[in-house]
PDB file of C-alpha atoms in Angstrom:
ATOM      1  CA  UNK A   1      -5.893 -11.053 -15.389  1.00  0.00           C
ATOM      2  CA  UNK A   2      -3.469 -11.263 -17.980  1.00  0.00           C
ATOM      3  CA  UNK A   3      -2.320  -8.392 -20.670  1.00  0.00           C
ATOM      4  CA  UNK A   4      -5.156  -5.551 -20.569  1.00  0.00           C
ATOM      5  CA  UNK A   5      -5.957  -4.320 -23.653  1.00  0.00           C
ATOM      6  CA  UNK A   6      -4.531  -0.961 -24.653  1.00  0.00           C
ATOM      7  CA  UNK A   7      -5.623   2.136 -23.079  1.00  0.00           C
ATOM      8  CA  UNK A   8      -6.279   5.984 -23.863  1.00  0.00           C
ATOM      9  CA  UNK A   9      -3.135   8.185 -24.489  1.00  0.00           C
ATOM     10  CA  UNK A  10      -0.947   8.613 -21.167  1.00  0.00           C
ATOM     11  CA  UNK A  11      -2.008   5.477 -18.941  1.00  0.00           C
ATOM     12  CA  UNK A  12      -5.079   5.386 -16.697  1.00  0.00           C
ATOM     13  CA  UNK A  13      -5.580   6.990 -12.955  1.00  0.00           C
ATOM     14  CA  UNK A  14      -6.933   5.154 -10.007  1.00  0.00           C
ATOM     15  CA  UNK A  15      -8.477   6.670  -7.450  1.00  0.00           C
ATOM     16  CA  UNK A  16      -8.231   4.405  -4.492  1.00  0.00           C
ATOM     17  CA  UNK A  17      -8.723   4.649  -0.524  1.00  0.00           C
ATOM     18  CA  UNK A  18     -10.903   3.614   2.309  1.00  0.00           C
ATOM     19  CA  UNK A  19     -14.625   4.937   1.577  1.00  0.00           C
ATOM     20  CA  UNK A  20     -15.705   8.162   2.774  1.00  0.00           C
ATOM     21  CA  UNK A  21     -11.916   9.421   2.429  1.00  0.00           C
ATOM     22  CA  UNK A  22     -12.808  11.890  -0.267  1.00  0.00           C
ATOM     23  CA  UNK A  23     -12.487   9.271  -3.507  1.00  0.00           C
ATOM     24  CA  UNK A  24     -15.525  11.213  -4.467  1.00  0.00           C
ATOM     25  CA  UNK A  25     -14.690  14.573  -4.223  1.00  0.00           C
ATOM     26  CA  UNK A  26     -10.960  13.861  -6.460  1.00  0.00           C
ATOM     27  CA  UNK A  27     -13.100  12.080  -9.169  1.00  0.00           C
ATOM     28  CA  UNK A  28     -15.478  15.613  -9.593  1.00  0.00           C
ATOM     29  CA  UNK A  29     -12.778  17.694  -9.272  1.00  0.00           C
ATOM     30  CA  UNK A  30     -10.640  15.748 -12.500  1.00  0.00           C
ATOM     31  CA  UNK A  31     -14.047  15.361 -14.524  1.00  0.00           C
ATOM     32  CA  UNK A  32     -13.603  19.305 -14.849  1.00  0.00           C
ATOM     33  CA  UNK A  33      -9.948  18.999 -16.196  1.00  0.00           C
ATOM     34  CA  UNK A  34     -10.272  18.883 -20.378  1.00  0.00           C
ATOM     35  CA  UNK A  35      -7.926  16.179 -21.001  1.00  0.00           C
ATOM     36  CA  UNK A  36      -9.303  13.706 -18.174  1.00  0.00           C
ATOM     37  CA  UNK A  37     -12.768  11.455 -18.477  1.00  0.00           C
ATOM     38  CA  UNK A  38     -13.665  10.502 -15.488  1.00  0.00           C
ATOM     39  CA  UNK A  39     -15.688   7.247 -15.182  1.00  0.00           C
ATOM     40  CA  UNK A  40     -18.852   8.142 -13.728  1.00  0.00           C
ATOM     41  CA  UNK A  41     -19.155   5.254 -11.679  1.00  0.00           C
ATOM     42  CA  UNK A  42     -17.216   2.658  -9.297  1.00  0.00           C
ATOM     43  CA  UNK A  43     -16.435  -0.150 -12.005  1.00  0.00           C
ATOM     44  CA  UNK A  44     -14.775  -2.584  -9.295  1.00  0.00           C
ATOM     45  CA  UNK A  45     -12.519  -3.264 -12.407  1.00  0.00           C
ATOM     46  CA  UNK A  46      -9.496  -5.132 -10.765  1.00  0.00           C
ATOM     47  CA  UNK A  47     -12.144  -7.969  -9.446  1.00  0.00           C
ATOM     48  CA  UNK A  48     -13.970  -8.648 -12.288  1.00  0.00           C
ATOM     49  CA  UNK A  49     -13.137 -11.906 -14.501  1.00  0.00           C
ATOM     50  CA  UNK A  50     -10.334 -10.856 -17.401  1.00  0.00           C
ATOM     51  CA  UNK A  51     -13.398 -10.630 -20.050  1.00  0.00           C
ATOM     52  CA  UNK A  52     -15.272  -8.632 -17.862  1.00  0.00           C
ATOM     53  CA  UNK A  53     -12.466  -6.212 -17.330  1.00  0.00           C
ATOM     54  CA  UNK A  54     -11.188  -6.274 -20.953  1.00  0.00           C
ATOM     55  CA  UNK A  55     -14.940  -5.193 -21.484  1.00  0.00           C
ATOM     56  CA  UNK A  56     -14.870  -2.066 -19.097  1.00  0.00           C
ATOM     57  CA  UNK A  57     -11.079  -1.145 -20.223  1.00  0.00           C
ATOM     58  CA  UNK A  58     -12.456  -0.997 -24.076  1.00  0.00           C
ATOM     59  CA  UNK A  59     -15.988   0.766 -22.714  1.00  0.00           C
ATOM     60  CA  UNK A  60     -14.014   3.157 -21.366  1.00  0.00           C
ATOM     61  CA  UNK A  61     -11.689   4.085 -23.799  1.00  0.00           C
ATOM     62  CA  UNK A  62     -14.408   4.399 -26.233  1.00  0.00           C
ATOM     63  CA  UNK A  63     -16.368   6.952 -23.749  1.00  0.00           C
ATOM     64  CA  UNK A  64     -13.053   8.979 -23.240  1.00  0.00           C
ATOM     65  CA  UNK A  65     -12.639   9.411 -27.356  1.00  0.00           C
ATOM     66  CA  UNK A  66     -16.387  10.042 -27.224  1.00  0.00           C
ATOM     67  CA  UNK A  67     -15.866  12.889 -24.485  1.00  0.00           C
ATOM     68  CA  UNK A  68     -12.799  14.151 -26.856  1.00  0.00           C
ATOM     69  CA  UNK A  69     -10.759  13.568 -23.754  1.00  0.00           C
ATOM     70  CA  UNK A  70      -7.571  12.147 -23.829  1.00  0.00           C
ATOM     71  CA  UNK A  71      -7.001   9.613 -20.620  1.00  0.00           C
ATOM     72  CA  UNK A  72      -9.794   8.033 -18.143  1.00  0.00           C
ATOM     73  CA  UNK A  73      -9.591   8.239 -14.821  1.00  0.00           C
ATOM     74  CA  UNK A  74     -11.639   5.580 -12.835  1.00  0.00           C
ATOM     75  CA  UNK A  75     -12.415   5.518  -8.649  1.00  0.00           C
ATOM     76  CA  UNK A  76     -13.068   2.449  -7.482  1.00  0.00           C
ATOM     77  CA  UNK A  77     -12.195   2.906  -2.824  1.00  0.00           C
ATOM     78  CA  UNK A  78     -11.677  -1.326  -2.789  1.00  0.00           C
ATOM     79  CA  UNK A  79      -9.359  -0.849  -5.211  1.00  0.00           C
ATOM     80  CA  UNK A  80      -7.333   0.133  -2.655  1.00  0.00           C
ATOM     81  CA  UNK A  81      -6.671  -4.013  -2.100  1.00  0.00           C
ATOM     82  CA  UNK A  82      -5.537  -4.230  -5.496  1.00  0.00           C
ATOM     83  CA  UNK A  83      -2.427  -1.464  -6.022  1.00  0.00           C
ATOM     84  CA  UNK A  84      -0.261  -4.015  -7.220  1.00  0.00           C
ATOM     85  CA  UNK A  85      -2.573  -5.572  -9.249  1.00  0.00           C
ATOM     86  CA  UNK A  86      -2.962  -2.081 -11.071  1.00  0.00           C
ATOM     87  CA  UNK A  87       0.302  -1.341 -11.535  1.00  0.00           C
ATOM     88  CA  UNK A  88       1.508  -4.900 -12.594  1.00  0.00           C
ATOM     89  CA  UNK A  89      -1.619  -5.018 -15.394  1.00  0.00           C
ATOM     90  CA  UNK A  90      -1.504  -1.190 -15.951  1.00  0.00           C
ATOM     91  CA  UNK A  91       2.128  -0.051 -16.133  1.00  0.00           C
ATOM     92  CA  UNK A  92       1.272   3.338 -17.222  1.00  0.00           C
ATOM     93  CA  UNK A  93      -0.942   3.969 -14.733  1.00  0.00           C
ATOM     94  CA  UNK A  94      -1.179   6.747 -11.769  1.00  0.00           C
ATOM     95  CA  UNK A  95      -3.065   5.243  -8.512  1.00  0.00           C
ATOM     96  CA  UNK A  96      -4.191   8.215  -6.402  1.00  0.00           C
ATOM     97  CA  UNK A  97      -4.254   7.103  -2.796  1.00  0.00           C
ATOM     98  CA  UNK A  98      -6.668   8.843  -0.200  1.00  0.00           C
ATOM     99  CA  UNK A  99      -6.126   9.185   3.019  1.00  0.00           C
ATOM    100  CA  UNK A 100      -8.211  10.858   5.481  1.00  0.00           C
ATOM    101  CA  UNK A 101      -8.199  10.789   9.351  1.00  0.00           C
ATOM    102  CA  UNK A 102      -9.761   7.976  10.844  1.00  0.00           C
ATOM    103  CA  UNK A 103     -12.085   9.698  13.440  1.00  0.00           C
ATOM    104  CA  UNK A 104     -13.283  11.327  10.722  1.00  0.00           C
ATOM    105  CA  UNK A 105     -14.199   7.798   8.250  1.00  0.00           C
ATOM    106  CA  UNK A 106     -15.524   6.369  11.402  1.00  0.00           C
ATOM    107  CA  UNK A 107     -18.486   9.115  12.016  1.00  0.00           C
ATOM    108  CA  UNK A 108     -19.033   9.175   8.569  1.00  0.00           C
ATOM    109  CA  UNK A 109     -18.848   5.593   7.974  1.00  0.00           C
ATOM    110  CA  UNK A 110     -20.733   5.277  11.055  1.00  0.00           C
ATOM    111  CA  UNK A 111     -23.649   7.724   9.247  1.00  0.00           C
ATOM    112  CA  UNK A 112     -24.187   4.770   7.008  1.00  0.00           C
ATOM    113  CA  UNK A 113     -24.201   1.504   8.287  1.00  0.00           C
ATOM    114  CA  UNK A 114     -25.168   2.110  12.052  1.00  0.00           C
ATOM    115  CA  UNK A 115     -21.736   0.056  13.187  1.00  0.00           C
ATOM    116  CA  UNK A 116     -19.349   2.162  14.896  1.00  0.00           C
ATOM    117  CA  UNK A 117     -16.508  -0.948  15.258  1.00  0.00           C
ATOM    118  CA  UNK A 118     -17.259  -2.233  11.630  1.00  0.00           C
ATOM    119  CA  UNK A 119     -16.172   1.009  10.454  1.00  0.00           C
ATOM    120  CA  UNK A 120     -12.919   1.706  12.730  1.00  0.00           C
ATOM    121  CA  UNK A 121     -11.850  -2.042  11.501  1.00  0.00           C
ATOM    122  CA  UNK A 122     -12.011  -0.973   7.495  1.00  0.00           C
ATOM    123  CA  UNK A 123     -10.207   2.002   7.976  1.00  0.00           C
ATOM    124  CA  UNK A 124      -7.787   0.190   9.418  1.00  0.00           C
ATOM    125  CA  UNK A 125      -7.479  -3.230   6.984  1.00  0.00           C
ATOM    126  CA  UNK A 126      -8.245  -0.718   3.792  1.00  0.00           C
ATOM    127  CA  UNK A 127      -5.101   1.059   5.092  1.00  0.00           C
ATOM    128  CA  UNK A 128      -3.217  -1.487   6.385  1.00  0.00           C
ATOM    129  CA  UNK A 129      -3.182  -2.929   2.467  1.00  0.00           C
ATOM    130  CA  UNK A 130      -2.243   0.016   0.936  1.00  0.00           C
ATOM    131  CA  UNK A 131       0.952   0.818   3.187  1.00  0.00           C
ATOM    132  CA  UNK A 132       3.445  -1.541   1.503  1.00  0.00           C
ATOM    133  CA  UNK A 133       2.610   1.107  -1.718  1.00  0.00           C
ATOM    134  CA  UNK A 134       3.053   4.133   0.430  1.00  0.00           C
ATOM    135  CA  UNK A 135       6.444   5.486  -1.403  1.00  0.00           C
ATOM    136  CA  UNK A 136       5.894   3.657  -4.689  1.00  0.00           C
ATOM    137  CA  UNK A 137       6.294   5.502  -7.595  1.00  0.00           C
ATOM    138  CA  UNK A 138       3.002   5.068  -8.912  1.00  0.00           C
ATOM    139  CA  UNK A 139       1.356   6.120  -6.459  1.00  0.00           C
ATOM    140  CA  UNK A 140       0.053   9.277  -4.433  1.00  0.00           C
ATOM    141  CA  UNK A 141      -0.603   9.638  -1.165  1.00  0.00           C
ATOM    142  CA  UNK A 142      -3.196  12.925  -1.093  1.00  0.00           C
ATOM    143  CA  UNK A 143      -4.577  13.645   2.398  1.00  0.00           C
ATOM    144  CA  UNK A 144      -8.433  14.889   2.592  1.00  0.00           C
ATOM    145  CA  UNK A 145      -7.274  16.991   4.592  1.00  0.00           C
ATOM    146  CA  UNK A 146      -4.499  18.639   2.915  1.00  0.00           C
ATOM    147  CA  UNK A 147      -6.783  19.165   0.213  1.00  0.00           C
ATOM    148  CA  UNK A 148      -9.456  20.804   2.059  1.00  0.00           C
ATOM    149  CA  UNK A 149      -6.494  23.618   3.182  1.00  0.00           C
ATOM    150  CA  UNK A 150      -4.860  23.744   0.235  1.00  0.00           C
ATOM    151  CA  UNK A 151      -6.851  22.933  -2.755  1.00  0.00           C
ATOM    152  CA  UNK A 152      -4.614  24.926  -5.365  1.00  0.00           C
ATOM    153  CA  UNK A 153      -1.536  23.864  -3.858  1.00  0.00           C
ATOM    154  CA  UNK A 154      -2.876  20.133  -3.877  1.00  0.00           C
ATOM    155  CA  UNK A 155      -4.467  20.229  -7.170  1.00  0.00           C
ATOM    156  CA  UNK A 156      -1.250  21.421  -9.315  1.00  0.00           C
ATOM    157  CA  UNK A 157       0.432  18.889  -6.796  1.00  0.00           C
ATOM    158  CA  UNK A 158      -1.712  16.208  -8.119  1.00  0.00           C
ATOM    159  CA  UNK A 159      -1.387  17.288 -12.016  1.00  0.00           C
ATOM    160  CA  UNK A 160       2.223  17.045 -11.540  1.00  0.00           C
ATOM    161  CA  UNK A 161       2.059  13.138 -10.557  1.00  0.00           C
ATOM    162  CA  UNK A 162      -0.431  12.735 -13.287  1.00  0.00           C
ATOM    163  CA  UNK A 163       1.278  14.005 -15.663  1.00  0.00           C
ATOM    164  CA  UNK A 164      -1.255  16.748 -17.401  1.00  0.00           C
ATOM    165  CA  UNK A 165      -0.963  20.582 -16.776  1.00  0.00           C
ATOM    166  CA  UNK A 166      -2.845  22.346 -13.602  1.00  0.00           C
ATOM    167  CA  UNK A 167      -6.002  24.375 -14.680  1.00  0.00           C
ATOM    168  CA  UNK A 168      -7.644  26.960 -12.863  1.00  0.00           C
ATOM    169  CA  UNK A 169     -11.318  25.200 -13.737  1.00  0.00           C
ATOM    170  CA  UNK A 170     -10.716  22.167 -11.444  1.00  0.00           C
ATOM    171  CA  UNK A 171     -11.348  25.115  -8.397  1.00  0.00           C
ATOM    172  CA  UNK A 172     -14.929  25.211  -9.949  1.00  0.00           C
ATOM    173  CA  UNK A 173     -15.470  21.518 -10.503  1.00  0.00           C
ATOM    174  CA  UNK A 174     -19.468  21.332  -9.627  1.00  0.00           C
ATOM    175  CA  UNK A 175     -20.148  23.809 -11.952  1.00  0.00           C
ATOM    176  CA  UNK A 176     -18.700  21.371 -14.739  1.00  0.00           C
ATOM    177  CA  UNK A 177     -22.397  19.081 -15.013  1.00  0.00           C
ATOM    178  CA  UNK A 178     -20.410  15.956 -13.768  1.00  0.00           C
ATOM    179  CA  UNK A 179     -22.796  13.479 -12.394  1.00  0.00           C
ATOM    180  CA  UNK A 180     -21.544  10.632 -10.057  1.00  0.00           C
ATOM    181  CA  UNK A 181     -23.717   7.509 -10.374  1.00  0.00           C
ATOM    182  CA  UNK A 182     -22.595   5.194  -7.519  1.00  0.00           C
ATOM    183  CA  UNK A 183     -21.252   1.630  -8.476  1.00  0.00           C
ATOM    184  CA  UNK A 184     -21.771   0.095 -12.038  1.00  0.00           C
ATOM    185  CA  UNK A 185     -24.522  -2.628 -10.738  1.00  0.00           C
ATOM    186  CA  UNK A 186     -26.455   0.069  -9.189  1.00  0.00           C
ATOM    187  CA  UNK A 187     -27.195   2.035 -12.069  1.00  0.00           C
ATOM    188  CA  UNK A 188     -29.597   0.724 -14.924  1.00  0.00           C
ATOM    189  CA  UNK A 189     -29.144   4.391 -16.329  1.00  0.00           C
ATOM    190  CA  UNK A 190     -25.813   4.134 -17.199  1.00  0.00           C
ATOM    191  CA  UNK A 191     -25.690   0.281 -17.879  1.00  0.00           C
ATOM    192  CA  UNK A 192     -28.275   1.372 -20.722  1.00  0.00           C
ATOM    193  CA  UNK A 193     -26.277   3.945 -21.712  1.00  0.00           C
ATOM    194  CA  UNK A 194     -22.877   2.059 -22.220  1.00  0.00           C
ATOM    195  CA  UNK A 195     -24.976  -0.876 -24.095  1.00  0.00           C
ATOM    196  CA  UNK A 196     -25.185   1.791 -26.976  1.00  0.00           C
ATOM    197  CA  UNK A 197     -21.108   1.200 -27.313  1.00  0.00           C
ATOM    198  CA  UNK A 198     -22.372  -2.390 -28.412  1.00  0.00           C
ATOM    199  CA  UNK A 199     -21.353  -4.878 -25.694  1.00  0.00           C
ATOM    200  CA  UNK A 200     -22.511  -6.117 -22.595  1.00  0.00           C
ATOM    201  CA  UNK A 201     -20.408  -7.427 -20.209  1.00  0.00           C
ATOM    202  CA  UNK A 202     -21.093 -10.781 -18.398  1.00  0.00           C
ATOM    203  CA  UNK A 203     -22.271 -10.013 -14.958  1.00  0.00           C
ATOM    204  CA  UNK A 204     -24.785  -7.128 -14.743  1.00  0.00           C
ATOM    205  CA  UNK A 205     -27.427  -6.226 -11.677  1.00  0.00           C
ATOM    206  CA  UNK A 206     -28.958  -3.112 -11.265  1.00  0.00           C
ATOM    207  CA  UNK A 207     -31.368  -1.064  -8.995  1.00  0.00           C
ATOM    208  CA  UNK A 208     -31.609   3.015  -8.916  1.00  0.00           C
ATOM    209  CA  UNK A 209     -28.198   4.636  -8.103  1.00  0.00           C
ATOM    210  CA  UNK A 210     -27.626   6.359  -5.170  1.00  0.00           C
ATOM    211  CA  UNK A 211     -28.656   9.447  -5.523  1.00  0.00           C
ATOM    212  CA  UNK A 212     -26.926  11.269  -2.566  1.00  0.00           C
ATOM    213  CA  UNK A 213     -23.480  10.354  -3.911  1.00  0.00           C
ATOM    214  CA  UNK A 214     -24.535  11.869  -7.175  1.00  0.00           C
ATOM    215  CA  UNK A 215     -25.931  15.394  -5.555  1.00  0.00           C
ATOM    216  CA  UNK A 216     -22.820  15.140  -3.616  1.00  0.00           C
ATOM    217  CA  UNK A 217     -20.331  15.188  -6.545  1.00  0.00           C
ATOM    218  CA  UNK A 218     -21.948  18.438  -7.981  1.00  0.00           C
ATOM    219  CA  UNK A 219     -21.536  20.442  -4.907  1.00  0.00           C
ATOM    220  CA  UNK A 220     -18.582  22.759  -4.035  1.00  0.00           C
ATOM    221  CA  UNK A 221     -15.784  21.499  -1.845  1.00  0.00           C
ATOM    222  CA  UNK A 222     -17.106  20.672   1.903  1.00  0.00           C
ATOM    223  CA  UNK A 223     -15.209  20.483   5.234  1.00  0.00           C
ATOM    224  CA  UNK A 224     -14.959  17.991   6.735  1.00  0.00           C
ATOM    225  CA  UNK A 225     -12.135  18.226   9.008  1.00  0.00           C
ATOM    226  CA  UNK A 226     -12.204  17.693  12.453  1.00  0.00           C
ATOM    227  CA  UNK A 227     -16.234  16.465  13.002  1.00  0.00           C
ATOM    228  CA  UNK A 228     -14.729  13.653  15.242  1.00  0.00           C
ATOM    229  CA  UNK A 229     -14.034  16.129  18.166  1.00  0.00           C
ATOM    230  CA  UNK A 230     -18.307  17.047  18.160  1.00  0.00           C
ATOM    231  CA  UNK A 231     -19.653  13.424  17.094  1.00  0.00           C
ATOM    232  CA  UNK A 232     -17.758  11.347  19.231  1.00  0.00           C
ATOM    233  CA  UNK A 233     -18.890  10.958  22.755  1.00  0.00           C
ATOM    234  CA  UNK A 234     -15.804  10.699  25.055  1.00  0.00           C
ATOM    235  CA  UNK A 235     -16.104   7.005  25.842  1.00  0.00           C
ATOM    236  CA  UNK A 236     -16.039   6.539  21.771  1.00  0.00           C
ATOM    237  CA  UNK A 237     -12.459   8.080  21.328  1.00  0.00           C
ATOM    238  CA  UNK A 238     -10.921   6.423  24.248  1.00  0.00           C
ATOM    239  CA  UNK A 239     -12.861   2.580  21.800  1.00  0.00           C
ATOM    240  CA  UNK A 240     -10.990   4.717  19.010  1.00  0.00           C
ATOM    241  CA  UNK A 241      -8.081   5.188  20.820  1.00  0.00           C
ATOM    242  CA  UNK A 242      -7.281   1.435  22.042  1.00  0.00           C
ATOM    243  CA  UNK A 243      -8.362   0.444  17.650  1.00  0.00           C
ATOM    244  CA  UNK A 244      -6.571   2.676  15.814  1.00  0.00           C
ATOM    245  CA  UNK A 245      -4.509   4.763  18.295  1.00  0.00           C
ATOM    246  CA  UNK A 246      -0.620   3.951  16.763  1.00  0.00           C
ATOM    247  CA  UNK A 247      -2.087   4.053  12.931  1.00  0.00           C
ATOM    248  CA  UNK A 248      -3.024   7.687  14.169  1.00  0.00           C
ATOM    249  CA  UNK A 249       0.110   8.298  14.929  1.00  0.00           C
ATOM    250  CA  UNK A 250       1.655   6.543  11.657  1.00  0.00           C
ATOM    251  CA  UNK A 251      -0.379   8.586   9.493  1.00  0.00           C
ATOM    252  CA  UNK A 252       0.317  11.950  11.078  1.00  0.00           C
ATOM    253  CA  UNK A 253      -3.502  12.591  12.910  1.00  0.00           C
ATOM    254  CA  UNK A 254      -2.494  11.921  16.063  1.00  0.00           C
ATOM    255  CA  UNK A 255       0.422  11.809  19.385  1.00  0.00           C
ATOM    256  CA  UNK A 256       0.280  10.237  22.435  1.00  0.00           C
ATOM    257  CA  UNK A 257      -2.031  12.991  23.946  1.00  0.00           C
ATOM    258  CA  UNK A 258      -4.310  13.729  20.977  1.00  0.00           C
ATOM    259  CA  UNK A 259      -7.080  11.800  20.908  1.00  0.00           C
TER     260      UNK A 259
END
C-alpha cells in the first residue's frame, strides 16, 4: 500500500480476531474512553486499494478531530490476516488481538450461518494467521474470557499497551450513546454521513446495517463463557475435538481430558 498518510496524535489501534471473539464488545468499551474515537464501523481498511485506504485513513482522522478525540481506534476481525501489514504501514500502531475459546466461536458462529464445520475451520485459519504475531510488540493478546472475569484488571491492562490512562467510565461503556453500524458497505447511513467530510471513496455498496450488532454494542457486558458445554451435543465436541483439539490446548482452553 505504500506510505499511509499521517494519522491522529499517538498511532492508531486495531482491533483484530476471529468474529464473534468479542471485537465488538472492545470497540464499545474504548468509544467511552475521552481520548479514543472509535470507528463506528468495520472499514476492511488493510484490503482496500492504497486510494481507497488513504481515503478512510484521512476520513478518519477528520472524524476523530471532529469528536475532539485524540487517536482512532478501528475493528476490522479479517484484519486479523493482515498484522504485518498494519504494523509495517502503521508503525505507531497498537493491534489488539482477540482471542476467545473456540467452542464458544463455533456455537456462536454456528448461530449465524447454519455451518457447524465452516465455523470450527475459521477459528482455526483466523488463528492460525495471527500466531506468528503472538509475542510481537505491537500487539495484544486479550482473552474474551479474561475480560469477562476481570474487566478492571483487563481494561487498565489494555490502556497500558495503548498507551492512554485507565478511566473508570469504560466500566459503563453502553451508557456512552456509541452506536455500532456493522461493515462500511452495509451502511448507507453512515456512508451519507462521511460524504459531508467531502470525498467519496472509490468502491461503495450499501444496504441497511445490521441492526443486532448495533443493539448489541449498547448493552452492558454479557457472558459468554462456557455456552459450549449446553449447546454442543456430545457427538459435536468429540467433531470439535478431532478439528481443533491441540489449538485448544495451545491457547490454554483445553487438556487432554477437557473437551
Amino acid at each position: 500500500m505504500g506510505t499511509a498518510p499521517a494519522t491522529a496524535e499517538g498511532g492508531p489501534v486495531f482491533i483484530v480476531g476471529c468474529g464473534h471473539s468479542g471485537t465488538t464488545l472492545v470497540l464499545s468499551i474504548l468509544s467511552a474512553h475521552s481520548r479514543l474515537f472509535c470507528v463506528p464501523y468495520e472499514s476492511s481498511l488493510m484490503e482496500r486499494s492504497a486510494a481507497d485506504a488513504d481515503w478512510f485513513v484521512r476520513s478518519f482522522n477528520a472524524a476523530t478531530r471532529q469528536a475532539g478525540k485524540a487517536r482512532w481506534v478501528e475493528k476490522t476481525p479479517r484484519h486479523i490476516h493482515h498484522i504485518g501489514a498494519i504494523v509495517q504501514r502503521f508503525p505507531e500502531a497498537k493491534v489488539v488481538l482477540l482471542m476467545r475459546d473456540g467452542r464458544d466461536v463455533v456455537c456462536s458462529l454456528r448461530d449465524r450461518s447454519g455451518d457447524f464445520d465452516a465455523a470450527a475451520q475459521r477459528w482455526l485459519d483466523d488463528n492460525a494467521a495471527a500466531e506468528p504475531f503472538l509475542d510481537h510488540p505491537a500487539v495484544l493478546v486479550l482473552k474474551y474470557e479474561d475480560l469477562i472475569g476481570g474487566r478492571e484488571v483487563q481494561l487498565r491492562r489494555l490502556m497500558r499497551f495503548v498507551g492512554e490512562s485507565y478511566e473508570p467510565r469504560l466500566l459503563e461503556h453502553h451508557t456512552s450513546g456509541f452506536r455500532f453500524l456493522g461493515r462500511y458497505e452495509h451502511s448507507k447511513e453512515f456512508a451519507a454521513r462521511l460524504e459531508e467530510l467531502g470525498e467519496k471513496p472509490a468502491s461503495v455498496s450499501g444496504s441497511d446495517h445490521r441492526r443486532y450488532r448495533s443493539w448489541q454494542a449498547s448493552q452492558p457486558v454479557f457472558d459468554g463463557r462456557g455456552r459450549w458445554r449446553t449447546d454442543l451435543s456430545a457427538a459435536e465436541r468429540t467433531r470439535l475435538e478431532a478439528l481443533m483439539g491441540d489449538r485448544l490446548v495451545a491457547y490454554g482452553y483445553a487438556d487432554a481430558g477437557d473437551s
